[in-house]
């Protein structure tokens, strides 16, 4: 192949420099040089895992289960125990593919800073730390010219969203594939429903309803040896600088489906929420329920509800209502307004979307194709959820642009175990949480 | 585990045990879960002989149901209904368990999403989506709480109790159109499970044996499980975490899967959407149609035998599904 010969043996960065000087014609070619995708002359795709919790371990295992010639070469995590468990669990889960794990001790990086070195060793980086870290990690991965798989959400505050959007623009210029773990976009049933919606089967969208209503989640008990920073990192779900609240961390999936089917992002969010049942100090500062009315530019409303109430009925779903019919996403069914079924996806044809994300990403990388630019829409979905949180926390209607440009930044000044995290408990160990109507304009 | 233990624990023929038997006349009884107002009903299932599996000519029959064999089953009690979330959650939710959990006993971790999927939880809905390990751990916990040894039924015990003396495809005969009187299945379930004991019980007072949630048994799945069945209390012992035998069919199944002899094999695909590694030992992310019911062997094991059973059947196969 012509490209291949031309750029054989060149480093990725050289290639980027060179392509930027070349005529646009080359960039328009569907197949780019392999040199754009591999750090060495071998055809092994090297992977670094940054964030070794259960989901990171799962994502790494999925990446290593693809058909391509892949190897895990580096791992980074704040905690040694998490990293070592992850290393062992990946090997065990891979079974006869365990030889794809090739992480010598010197490539296991513990602490807050190791991500930079781990990223440097890889062609593809998996970013699966708590979401508060995502912007700095994504920024670094793109700076170093790596392809990325990153979990949703991609930030917890508007300042982080800005960083991700900026890095996303650079990723596009560099033609770095980025997949974001909004896996419904990679799920067969959703793809079929979307295709039909695009073809007009339900007419124009009038409204949408999205839910993530479920029970309780894990809590890690405080241990005397923990610093406050370590305690919050281990219980990252309950602190907004790390998690963004459950509307951001989980409900983002459903909100993203709304944006996807609507082909738009909301202009405003207004709503309510609070802590009705999950009130203990072990639950940090997050709410246990949110109800948000998202309004798009054309007036279409998406009603969104999410909650963590353990003995109330659960529902995780999306419903899209159009002029000619409606879509029930979880049932993978489209009906007209008289209830007649217009389309029913055969659930036997459902895939494992978590695996498909990696299959498609790594296939593209191996072929030297540039196909995935999820970062921007990942950032948009995340900001959609964040303005929901800002609305429920403040009791105010939040405007998309105002929020995005607010500079609101929840991150600590210093990332270190002996540094103070941005929120601290009072003398009895309780954390302040938002009081709608009293809490000032979207400050958490 | 030796066959000796197996026989004992199934309430079999050996009688040199010095077990402290929880005394109980062989009649229906209510078991209260200590420290709660929750109780469940156990029905006596008088042992006897029956034909395990199905005849070659049974409509909808699968190869793993035969050749049918005459086997003998010892006395046991069986839950009148599937275990409900009202019961299971006392184990799964520390806040509902008002008496201390025994040392070293773990509770299920909360599932990533609520696996009832909106089909219902409190008020008599069957517990669902748990791994077989999660079902067995409940039995172990219940033993620790009540002092009575409960476990999952063997596939043979299950089938014996389901048939309730009938030799036909279904406990009530062969007429599929009768099924809706007894079972929640594809034709009448509305694609969801229902509260237990809403329909008619079988002749031995057992509700929802067919349909609603399919039920875990204690057997390793083996295509030759019926063919190799021993004459007395047959049981294909676990040798690996997967697959186990499921009986009864579920709310999404068509009639043939609800036949007394039908056997289903648990499948890794039932947990494929658990995005975490290690995958939850406790829950199946894609099997909302699985539940269980418990039995109490009439001849109770000694504490040592019970301990040995839990070690060999549960601890050795943590995360069995």
XYZ file of C-alpha atoms in Angstrom:
765
model
C 0.000 0.000 0.000
C 1.341 3.381 -0.971
C 0.790 5.053 2.364
C 2.349 2.234 4.204
C 5.538 2.464 2.216
C 5.722 6.173 2.472
C 5.537 6.244 6.237
C 7.032 2.950 7.143
C 8.978 3.052 10.377
C 8.089 6.603 11.226
C 6.906 7.514 14.683
C 3.341 8.583 15.117
C 4.151 12.149 15.905
C 6.270 12.545 12.792
C 3.393 11.285 10.796
C 1.038 13.822 12.248
C 3.460 16.594 11.456
C 3.872 15.336 7.958
C 0.205 14.802 7.245
C -0.579 18.279 8.375
C 1.788 19.544 5.697
C 0.357 17.342 3.000
C -2.526 18.161 0.778
C -5.998 17.408 2.086
C -6.314 14.573 -0.387
C -4.280 12.209 1.701
C -6.291 12.913 4.815
C -9.436 12.099 2.965
C -8.218 8.600 2.203
C -10.122 6.091 4.279
C -7.014 4.074 5.085
C -4.154 5.812 6.814
C -0.652 4.588 7.374
C -0.102 1.946 9.971
C 2.638 4.168 11.266
C -0.108 6.399 12.565
C -1.325 3.676 14.834
C 1.617 1.731 16.207
C 4.453 2.997 18.299
C 6.988 0.496 17.028
C 7.642 -1.470 13.905
C 5.821 -4.564 15.224
C 2.126 -4.897 14.635
C 1.285 -5.343 18.301
C -1.245 -2.817 19.577
C -0.069 -1.839 23.045
C -2.642 -0.974 25.688
C -2.313 0.957 28.944
C -5.011 0.755 31.601
C -5.453 3.885 33.704
C -7.919 3.180 36.514
C -7.971 -0.416 37.727
C -11.368 -0.779 39.414
C -13.979 -3.323 38.442
C -15.029 -1.449 35.336
C -11.455 -0.750 34.222
C -10.614 -4.380 34.701
C -13.648 -5.281 32.638
C -12.761 -2.828 29.893
C -9.157 -4.046 29.730
C -10.354 -7.621 29.530
C -12.701 -6.716 26.697
C -9.909 -4.889 24.854
C -7.681 -7.932 25.267
C -10.442 -10.226 24.026
C -10.640 -8.617 20.601
C -9.406 -10.364 17.477
C -6.477 -8.021 17.039
C -2.916 -8.526 18.142
C -3.172 -6.641 21.425
C -1.111 -6.548 24.575
C -1.593 -4.887 27.927
C 1.759 -3.266 28.661
C 1.140 -0.770 31.463
C -1.266 -0.137 34.333
C -1.820 2.856 36.591
C -3.991 3.338 39.661
C -3.970 5.453 42.798
C -3.978 2.295 44.905
C -1.589 -0.662 44.808
C -4.261 -3.097 46.019
C -6.658 -2.109 43.246
C -3.931 -2.422 40.618
C -2.712 -5.813 41.768
C -6.219 -7.265 42.061
C -6.972 -5.967 38.612
C -3.805 -7.478 37.157
C -4.682 -10.893 38.568
C -8.340 -10.668 37.609
C -7.570 -9.716 34.019
C -5.237 -12.681 33.653
C -7.798 -15.018 35.146
C -10.640 -13.676 33.031
C -8.606 -13.984 29.832
C -7.896 -17.675 30.324
C -5.976 -18.945 27.311
C -5.321 -15.366 26.192
C -3.554 -14.472 29.461
C -0.258 -14.120 27.593
C -1.665 -10.866 26.257
C -0.987 -9.393 29.675
C 2.599 -8.268 29.541
C 2.991 -5.758 32.359
C 6.352 -5.975 34.117
C 6.566 -4.518 37.638
C 8.250 -1.378 36.308
C 5.191 -0.676 34.189
C 2.789 -0.736 37.152
C 2.338 2.831 38.307
C 0.830 3.617 41.718
C -0.380 7.058 42.811
C -1.797 10.173 41.201
C 0.914 10.840 38.621
C 1.633 7.437 37.100
C -0.871 7.876 34.294
C 1.613 9.922 32.274
C 4.202 7.175 32.202
C 1.603 4.472 31.572
C 0.169 6.430 28.648
C 3.650 6.883 27.167
C 4.094 3.125 26.858
C 0.937 2.463 24.862
C -0.768 2.920 21.495
C -4.234 2.810 23.018
C -5.179 4.046 26.464
C -8.135 2.875 28.537
C -9.311 5.599 30.924
C -11.507 4.188 33.677
C -10.686 6.087 36.853
C -13.464 7.896 38.705
C -14.739 10.490 36.224
C -13.275 13.535 38.000
C -9.853 12.555 36.683
C -10.990 11.991 33.122
C -10.267 15.466 31.689
C -6.624 15.525 32.772
C -6.081 11.943 31.685
C -7.793 12.382 28.340
C -5.923 15.598 27.698
C -2.622 13.835 28.376
C -3.482 10.820 26.208
C -4.314 13.078 23.272
C -1.247 15.241 23.904
C 0.817 12.073 23.650
C -0.999 11.058 20.468
C -2.796 7.946 21.695
C -6.065 6.338 20.742
C -8.491 6.253 23.651
C -11.263 4.206 25.122
C -12.742 6.160 28.018
C -15.660 5.435 30.268
C -18.537 7.820 30.712
C -18.982 10.347 32.181
C -16.002 12.275 30.874
C -15.960 14.966 33.585
C -17.825 16.116 36.680
C -17.781 19.901 36.182
C -18.017 22.429 33.326
C -14.296 23.278 33.542
C -13.549 19.619 32.909
C -15.994 19.563 29.987
C -14.103 22.451 28.380
C -10.836 20.567 28.665
C -12.361 17.455 27.131
C -13.906 19.444 24.271
C -10.577 21.115 23.542
C -8.722 17.805 23.632
C -11.457 16.254 21.467
C -10.791 18.870 18.796
C -7.096 18.021 18.851
C -7.882 14.283 18.733
C -9.872 14.990 15.573
C -6.984 16.846 13.981
C -4.623 14.035 14.914
C -7.132 11.433 13.713
C -7.007 9.576 16.978
C -9.869 7.166 17.485
C -11.813 7.861 20.657
C -14.584 5.603 21.923
C -16.653 6.634 24.950
C -18.385 3.894 26.963
C -21.935 5.033 26.269
C -22.532 1.491 25.221
C -26.120 1.878 24.061
C -24.610 3.480 20.969
C -22.898 0.140 20.326
C -25.907 -2.050 21.120
C -27.695 -3.738 18.228
C -31.232 -3.051 19.423
C -30.597 0.668 19.941
C -28.872 0.963 16.596
C -31.866 -0.616 14.857
C -34.320 1.630 16.714
C -32.269 4.715 15.888
C -32.054 3.819 12.217
C -35.822 3.513 12.043
C -36.366 6.730 13.949
C -34.103 8.480 11.448
C -36.176 7.008 8.652
C -39.234 8.660 10.120
C -41.150 5.713 11.552
C -42.400 7.762 14.529
C -42.489 11.076 12.663
C -41.155 14.176 14.425
C -40.156 13.787 18.043
C -42.574 15.514 20.427
C -41.143 14.483 23.792
C -38.889 12.033 25.520
C -38.928 10.309 28.889
C -35.808 8.738 30.363
C -35.274 6.799 33.608
C -32.512 5.358 35.771
C -34.402 4.304 38.882
C -32.703 1.661 40.963
C -31.706 0.522 44.427
C -28.640 1.227 46.510
C -24.965 0.976 45.637
C -21.795 -0.006 47.450
C -20.267 1.888 50.358
C -16.719 1.355 51.637
C -16.325 1.697 55.396
C -13.908 4.328 56.662
C -10.720 2.894 58.119
C -8.622 4.703 60.735
C -5.537 4.697 58.522
C -7.329 6.541 55.688
C -6.599 10.186 55.118
C -9.684 12.180 54.112
C -8.442 12.126 50.518
C -8.072 8.361 50.541
C -11.502 7.925 52.131
C -13.128 10.005 49.395
C -11.184 8.283 46.633
C -12.290 4.866 47.904
C -15.881 6.119 48.214
C -15.698 8.163 45.047
C -19.361 7.593 44.218
C -20.524 9.927 46.984
C -18.375 12.975 46.183
C -19.149 15.306 43.328
C -15.611 16.260 42.351
C -15.000 12.555 41.692
C -18.388 11.223 40.611
C -20.645 14.096 39.607
C -23.606 12.545 41.496
C -25.536 9.567 40.163
C -27.413 11.680 37.631
C -24.048 12.184 35.946
C -22.443 8.836 36.664
C -25.330 6.555 35.664
C -28.276 8.440 34.283
C -25.991 9.871 31.583
C -26.704 6.720 29.576
C -30.386 7.510 29.250
C -29.874 11.233 28.776
C -27.426 10.435 25.984
C -30.043 8.289 24.275
C -32.375 11.295 24.311
C -29.718 13.522 22.757
C -28.898 10.842 20.211
C -32.435 10.283 18.993
C -33.069 14.022 19.034
C -29.750 14.746 17.286
C -29.341 17.708 19.621
C -28.333 18.790 23.092
C -30.694 20.493 25.534
C -30.620 24.246 25.948
C -31.880 24.352 29.511
C -32.495 22.140 32.500
C -34.853 22.782 35.393
C -35.848 20.331 38.070
C -35.825 19.139 41.631
C -34.122 16.579 43.770
C -32.838 15.788 47.215
C -31.951 13.223 49.822
C -35.167 11.480 50.839
C -33.983 8.161 52.239
C -30.242 7.949 51.813
C -29.292 10.526 54.391
C -26.348 9.053 56.334
C -22.895 10.556 56.381
C -21.533 7.532 54.523
C -23.392 8.833 51.472
C -21.229 11.944 51.241
C -22.873 14.842 49.466
C -24.864 13.320 46.600
C -28.661 13.250 46.233
C -30.719 10.080 46.079
C -33.187 11.421 43.498
C -33.378 13.948 40.667
C -36.205 14.930 38.335
C -35.170 17.162 35.458
C -37.047 18.770 32.602
C -34.638 19.269 29.713
C -35.732 21.627 27.000
C -34.286 21.555 23.479
C -34.067 24.559 21.137
C -37.282 23.594 19.317
C -39.233 23.314 22.556
C -39.160 19.536 22.785
C -38.948 18.380 26.397
C -37.082 15.394 27.762
C -38.260 14.413 31.229
C -35.563 12.659 33.137
C -35.755 10.849 36.436
C -33.186 8.945 38.386
C -33.067 7.677 41.927
C -31.392 5.333 44.353
C -34.274 4.105 46.490
C -33.704 0.536 47.326
C -37.244 -0.765 47.810
C -39.072 1.269 45.203
C -39.678 -0.201 41.744
C -36.752 0.102 39.408
C -36.851 1.278 35.833
C -33.948 1.910 33.504
C -35.319 2.829 30.107
C -36.061 5.470 27.507
C -39.265 6.275 25.667
C -39.272 8.498 22.583
C -42.637 9.944 21.550
C -43.174 11.150 17.992
C -46.035 12.428 15.896
C -46.663 8.985 14.418
C -45.650 6.619 17.190
C -43.384 5.882 20.082
C -40.247 3.910 20.822
C -39.795 1.805 23.949
C -36.041 1.355 24.032
C -35.688 -1.367 26.632
C -38.382 -3.474 24.985
C -36.749 -2.581 21.666
C -40.217 -1.929 20.284
C -41.827 0.737 18.149
C -45.611 1.203 18.253
C -48.066 3.585 16.671
C -50.422 5.661 18.808
C -53.076 2.984 18.703
C -50.647 0.468 20.161
C -50.014 -1.410 16.939
C -46.470 -2.783 16.891
C -44.582 -1.272 13.962
C -41.252 -2.881 14.767
C -39.955 -5.362 17.311
C -36.227 -6.042 17.522
C -35.473 -9.743 17.939
C -33.680 -9.822 21.285
C -31.881 -12.976 20.253
C -29.873 -10.726 17.958
C -28.688 -8.564 20.833
C -24.938 -8.221 21.244
C -22.752 -7.533 24.245
C -22.243 -3.825 23.640
C -19.347 -3.613 26.103
C -17.438 -6.051 23.919
C -18.573 -4.479 20.664
C -17.144 -1.101 21.702
C -13.713 -2.672 21.845
C -14.133 -4.965 18.858
C -14.958 -2.003 16.641
C -12.338 0.321 18.114
C -9.481 -2.144 17.820
C -10.518 -3.333 14.374
C -10.360 0.269 13.168
C -6.982 0.832 14.789
C -5.552 -2.378 13.332
C -6.718 -1.389 9.868
C -5.370 2.101 10.274
C -8.835 3.589 9.977
C -10.051 6.737 11.671
C -13.669 5.993 12.551
C -14.434 7.008 16.101
C -14.710 10.528 17.424
C -16.945 9.975 20.456
C -15.242 12.479 22.744
C -17.329 15.492 21.794
C -20.663 13.775 22.130
C -19.398 12.119 25.327
C -18.674 15.589 26.648
C -22.086 16.809 25.503
C -23.883 13.938 27.192
C -21.871 14.570 30.345
C -22.651 18.289 30.328
C -26.323 17.497 29.787
C -26.256 15.455 32.978
C -24.202 18.068 34.813
C -26.703 20.863 34.047
C -29.353 18.518 35.417
C -27.429 18.290 38.674
C -26.861 22.053 38.757
C -30.607 22.523 38.292
C -31.646 20.126 41.041
C -29.009 21.418 43.442
C -29.849 25.075 42.942
C -33.550 24.927 42.169
C -32.849 27.259 39.241
C -33.246 26.777 35.504
C -29.757 26.250 34.126
C -28.752 27.372 30.663
C -26.339 25.170 28.695
C -24.046 27.947 27.484
C -23.980 29.745 30.812
C -23.005 26.550 32.570
C -20.396 25.595 29.994
C -18.758 28.993 30.219
C -19.080 29.311 33.996
C -15.609 27.987 34.719
C -17.131 25.968 37.573
C -14.383 23.656 38.753
C -14.824 21.143 41.576
C -11.317 19.718 41.479
C -8.794 19.943 44.302
C -5.799 22.229 43.922
C -3.410 19.404 44.732
C -3.838 15.699 44.023
C -2.096 13.908 46.881
C -3.186 11.660 49.715
C -2.095 14.186 52.319
C -3.747 17.107 50.505
C -7.247 18.269 51.481
C -10.008 17.232 49.094
C -12.315 20.052 47.965
C -15.123 19.064 50.354
C -14.579 18.244 54.013
C -16.843 16.742 56.682
C -17.993 18.730 59.703
C -17.080 17.798 63.275
C -19.635 14.956 63.322
C -18.452 13.570 60.001
C -21.350 14.874 57.911
C -20.839 16.478 54.517
C -22.769 19.548 53.461
C -25.115 18.906 50.574
C -27.088 21.176 48.318
C -30.350 22.771 49.480
C -32.405 23.737 46.435
C -33.411 27.395 46.511
C -30.755 28.150 49.111
C -27.655 26.763 47.483
C -26.347 29.450 45.201
C -26.465 29.236 41.470
C -24.955 25.861 40.556
C -22.221 25.837 43.136
C -22.339 22.351 44.651
C -16.821 -34.974 48.926
C -17.428 -38.676 49.171
C -20.570 -40.404 48.133
C -21.053 -41.261 51.815
C -21.647 -37.638 52.648
C -23.803 -37.126 49.647
C -26.121 -39.908 50.658
C -26.362 -38.583 54.177
C -27.121 -35.082 53.168
C -29.812 -36.105 50.827
C -31.553 -37.716 53.756
C -30.735 -41.177 52.466
C -30.366 -44.591 53.884
C -27.494 -44.349 56.356
C -28.646 -43.802 59.871
C -25.577 -43.858 62.109
C -25.578 -40.127 62.336
C -25.728 -38.583 65.766
C -27.201 -35.447 64.334
C -29.197 -33.185 66.506
C -32.347 -33.424 64.500
C -34.564 -30.426 64.490
C -37.724 -32.187 65.608
C -40.656 -31.672 63.338
C -43.674 -33.759 62.554
C -43.982 -34.450 58.863
C -46.698 -31.897 58.183
C -46.878 -28.482 56.539
C -45.315 -25.733 58.644
C -44.450 -22.060 58.603
C -40.826 -21.108 59.125
C -40.320 -17.681 60.554
C -37.070 -15.893 59.760
C -35.756 -14.969 63.232
C -35.880 -11.300 64.118
C -38.495 -10.576 61.472
C -42.186 -11.020 60.830
C -41.422 -12.756 57.549
C -42.183 -16.434 57.215
C -42.492 -19.003 54.478
C -44.471 -22.210 54.126
C -42.914 -25.652 53.760
C -44.872 -28.614 52.402
C -44.065 -32.234 53.288
C -43.171 -34.294 50.221
C -43.507 -37.956 51.128
C -40.759 -39.918 49.420
C -41.413 -42.689 46.910
C -40.573 -43.991 43.479
C -41.217 -42.298 40.162
C -40.001 -42.191 36.596
C -37.390 -39.489 36.198
C -37.246 -37.950 32.731
C -39.665 -38.262 29.853
C -40.669 -40.990 27.416
C -39.253 -40.802 23.875
C -42.621 -39.826 22.466
C -43.334 -36.847 24.728
C -44.071 -33.774 22.645
C -41.263 -31.226 22.745
C -38.899 -33.620 24.458
C -35.122 -33.036 24.509
C -32.392 -35.651 24.444
C -31.202 -34.837 27.964
C -34.501 -36.017 29.476
C -33.780 -39.672 29.031
C -33.733 -42.513 28.843
C -36.298 -42.193 31.607
C -35.453 -44.060 34.793
C -37.261 -45.355 37.822
C -35.765 -43.776 40.926
C -36.593 -43.523 44.635
C -36.618 -40.274 46.554
C -36.437 -39.837 50.347
C -38.820 -37.638 52.348
C -38.278 -33.893 52.304
C -40.130 -30.650 52.718
C -40.258 -28.188 49.888
C -41.105 -24.489 49.852
C -44.741 -24.012 48.855
C -43.576 -21.064 46.778
C -40.459 -19.711 45.200
C -38.287 -17.753 47.646
C -39.510 -14.164 47.569
C -37.563 -10.935 47.790
C -39.257 -10.298 51.129
C -37.300 -13.323 52.348
C -34.133 -13.024 50.311
C -33.610 -9.355 51.112
C -33.351 -10.072 54.818
C -30.150 -11.818 53.851
C -29.141 -9.426 51.073
C -29.885 -6.175 52.893
C -28.087 -5.744 56.210
C -30.588 -3.097 57.294
C -33.401 -5.655 57.218
C -31.553 -8.274 59.224
C -32.162 -7.365 62.840
C -30.283 -10.297 64.347
C -26.521 -10.464 63.854
C -25.253 -12.330 60.865
C -22.919 -15.177 61.872
C -19.204 -14.445 61.776
C -17.514 -14.715 58.446
C -20.727 -14.823 56.483
C -20.902 -12.386 53.628
C -23.969 -10.803 52.093
C -24.566 -10.282 48.399
C -23.011 -7.109 47.060
C -25.614 -4.716 45.650
C -26.134 -5.436 41.954
C -24.954 -2.824 39.461
C -28.531 -2.187 38.453
C -31.717 -3.326 40.133
C -32.218 -6.635 38.443
C -35.933 -6.810 39.066
C -36.113 -4.536 36.004
C -39.275 -2.958 37.264
C -41.158 -6.248 37.492
C -41.656 -5.938 41.223
C -39.835 -6.624 44.446
C -41.541 -6.269 47.810
C -44.886 -7.867 48.618
C -44.476 -11.427 47.361
C -42.528 -11.245 44.135
C -40.042 -14.050 43.583
C -36.371 -13.259 44.218
C -34.660 -13.290 40.845
C -31.414 -12.852 38.958
C -29.209 -14.357 41.657
C -26.379 -16.687 40.713
C -26.644 -20.241 41.946
C -23.996 -19.278 44.467
C -26.289 -16.502 45.713
C -29.141 -18.988 46.101
C -26.969 -21.471 47.985
C -25.516 -18.788 50.236
C -29.064 -17.868 51.211
C -29.596 -21.492 52.277
C -26.420 -21.392 54.347
C -27.495 -18.165 55.990
C -30.959 -19.555 56.656
C -29.411 -22.604 58.310
C -27.321 -20.345 60.521
C -30.415 -18.312 61.433
C -32.901 -21.103 62.017
C -30.793 -24.143 62.910
C -32.674 -26.043 60.205
C -30.691 -27.304 57.250
C -32.189 -25.972 54.044
C -30.719 -26.365 50.578
C -31.668 -26.340 46.921
C -33.517 -29.393 45.657
C -31.738 -31.894 43.477
C -33.102 -31.979 39.937
C -34.693 -35.348 40.780
C -36.349 -34.059 43.955
C -37.615 -31.081 42.042
C -39.103 -33.206 39.309
C -40.621 -35.649 41.776
C -42.303 -32.819 43.669
C -43.423 -31.101 40.483
C -45.064 -34.197 39.041
C -46.890 -34.855 42.317
C -47.632 -38.363 41.154
C -48.375 -37.522 37.523
C -46.585 -39.311 34.700
C -47.749 -36.915 32.034
C -45.835 -34.015 30.470
C -47.400 -31.569 32.934
C -48.565 -32.301 36.476
C -52.175 -31.879 35.351
C -51.955 -33.961 32.163
C -50.938 -33.216 28.617
C -53.382 -30.476 27.654
C -51.272 -27.338 27.176
C -54.384 -25.166 27.278
C -54.670 -25.925 31.021
C -51.249 -24.440 31.671
C -52.495 -20.920 32.209
C -54.391 -22.055 35.292
C -51.137 -23.063 36.956
C -48.283 -21.174 35.392
C -47.118 -17.722 34.331
C -45.557 -18.274 30.928
C -45.327 -16.734 27.497
C -49.074 -16.830 26.892
C -50.241 -15.052 30.034
C -47.320 -13.419 31.841
C -47.214 -10.057 30.048
C -43.458 -10.618 29.789
C -42.901 -10.389 33.514
C -42.893 -12.524 36.602
C -45.798 -12.283 39.050
C -46.310 -12.496 42.790
C -46.037 -16.079 43.968
C -49.092 -18.265 44.658
C -51.568 -16.329 42.503
C -52.495 -19.376 40.399
C -53.459 -22.931 41.309
C -50.957 -25.183 43.115
C -50.124 -28.703 41.995
C -51.609 -31.746 43.724
C -49.046 -31.523 46.535
C -49.682 -27.867 47.297
C -46.717 -26.379 45.463
C -47.287 -23.081 43.632
C -45.558 -21.847 40.482
C -43.444 -24.950 40.039
C -43.879 -24.279 36.355
C -43.252 -20.846 34.869
C -42.831 -17.548 36.717
C -39.107 -17.740 37.546
C -37.226 -20.882 36.548
C -35.583 -22.573 39.510
C -32.032 -23.524 40.401
C -31.337 -27.120 41.362
C -28.305 -28.634 43.045
C -27.179 -30.599 39.995
C -24.269 -29.990 37.685
C -25.664 -30.005 34.170
C -24.771 -33.154 32.300
C -26.554 -34.239 29.173
C -26.475 -37.779 30.550
C -27.707 -36.720 33.972
C -30.938 -38.689 33.682
C -29.315 -41.640 31.900
C -26.728 -41.928 34.668
C -29.133 -41.340 37.544
C -28.625 -43.669 40.510
C -31.605 -45.660 41.750
C -31.833 -43.766 45.020
C -31.741 -40.012 45.465
C -29.898 -39.299 42.236
C -27.765 -36.211 42.090
C -25.174 -35.059 39.592
C -22.741 -33.425 41.980
C -21.112 -30.105 41.111
C -17.679 -30.391 39.553
C -17.387 -26.859 38.167
C -18.923 -23.393 38.534
C -20.910 -23.878 35.329
C -23.393 -25.105 34.227
C -26.141 -26.142 36.609
C -29.585 -27.621 35.976
C -32.561 -25.239 35.976
C -36.116 -26.566 36.119
C -39.609 -25.325 35.542
C -39.319 -22.820 32.710
C -39.995 -19.129 33.128
C -42.435 -16.344 32.323
C -40.990 -15.870 28.850
C -40.988 -19.529 27.865
C -43.402 -21.369 25.622
C -45.237 -24.423 26.975
C -42.720 -27.182 26.086
C -40.041 -25.608 28.308
C -42.447 -25.919 31.243
C -42.779 -29.705 31.075
C -41.861 -31.480 34.323
C -38.973 -33.304 32.655
C -37.513 -30.312 30.808
C -33.995 -29.386 31.897
C -32.292 -26.127 31.203
C -28.560 -25.551 31.394
C -27.288 -22.300 32.899
C -25.393 -20.228 30.384
C -22.551 -17.659 30.642
C -24.553 -15.417 28.336
C -26.900 -14.829 31.281
C -24.249 -12.563 32.723
C -22.644 -11.054 29.682
C -23.730 -7.508 30.388
C -22.054 -7.396 33.788
C -19.394 -4.876 32.754
C -17.180 -5.448 35.775
C -14.305 -7.873 36.246
C -14.409 -9.888 38.347
C -18.049 -10.326 37.463
C -20.407 -10.359 40.417
C -20.455 -13.709 42.202
C -23.965 -12.940 43.337
C -26.002 -11.790 40.388
C -26.655 -12.579 36.767
C -27.053 -9.324 34.863
C -29.109 -10.908 32.075
C -31.173 -13.574 33.813
C -34.155 -11.895 35.455
C -36.058 -15.131 34.803
C -34.100 -17.230 37.330
C -35.086 -17.826 40.952
C -35.203 -20.749 43.348
C -37.087 -22.626 46.012
C -35.654 -24.469 48.958
C -36.021 -27.945 50.455
C -35.432 -29.385 53.888
C -34.332 -33.021 53.922
C -36.407 -34.974 56.466
C -33.239 -36.519 57.785
C -31.189 -33.538 58.813
C -27.380 -33.674 58.625
C -25.189 -33.238 61.687
C -23.568 -29.815 62.056
C -20.292 -31.318 60.826
C -21.969 -32.795 57.788
C -23.725 -29.552 57.045
C -20.441 -27.678 57.336
C -18.794 -30.143 54.999
C -21.649 -29.740 52.543
C -21.279 -25.964 52.485
C -17.526 -26.242 52.023
C -17.768 -28.735 49.185
C -20.779 -27.365 47.382
C -20.612 -23.633 48.008
C -17.141 -22.469 49.035
C -15.357 -24.557 46.436
C -17.436 -23.086 43.622
C -17.721 -19.458 44.631
C -19.650 -17.617 41.954
C -21.248 -20.761 40.480
C -23.916 -19.765 37.985
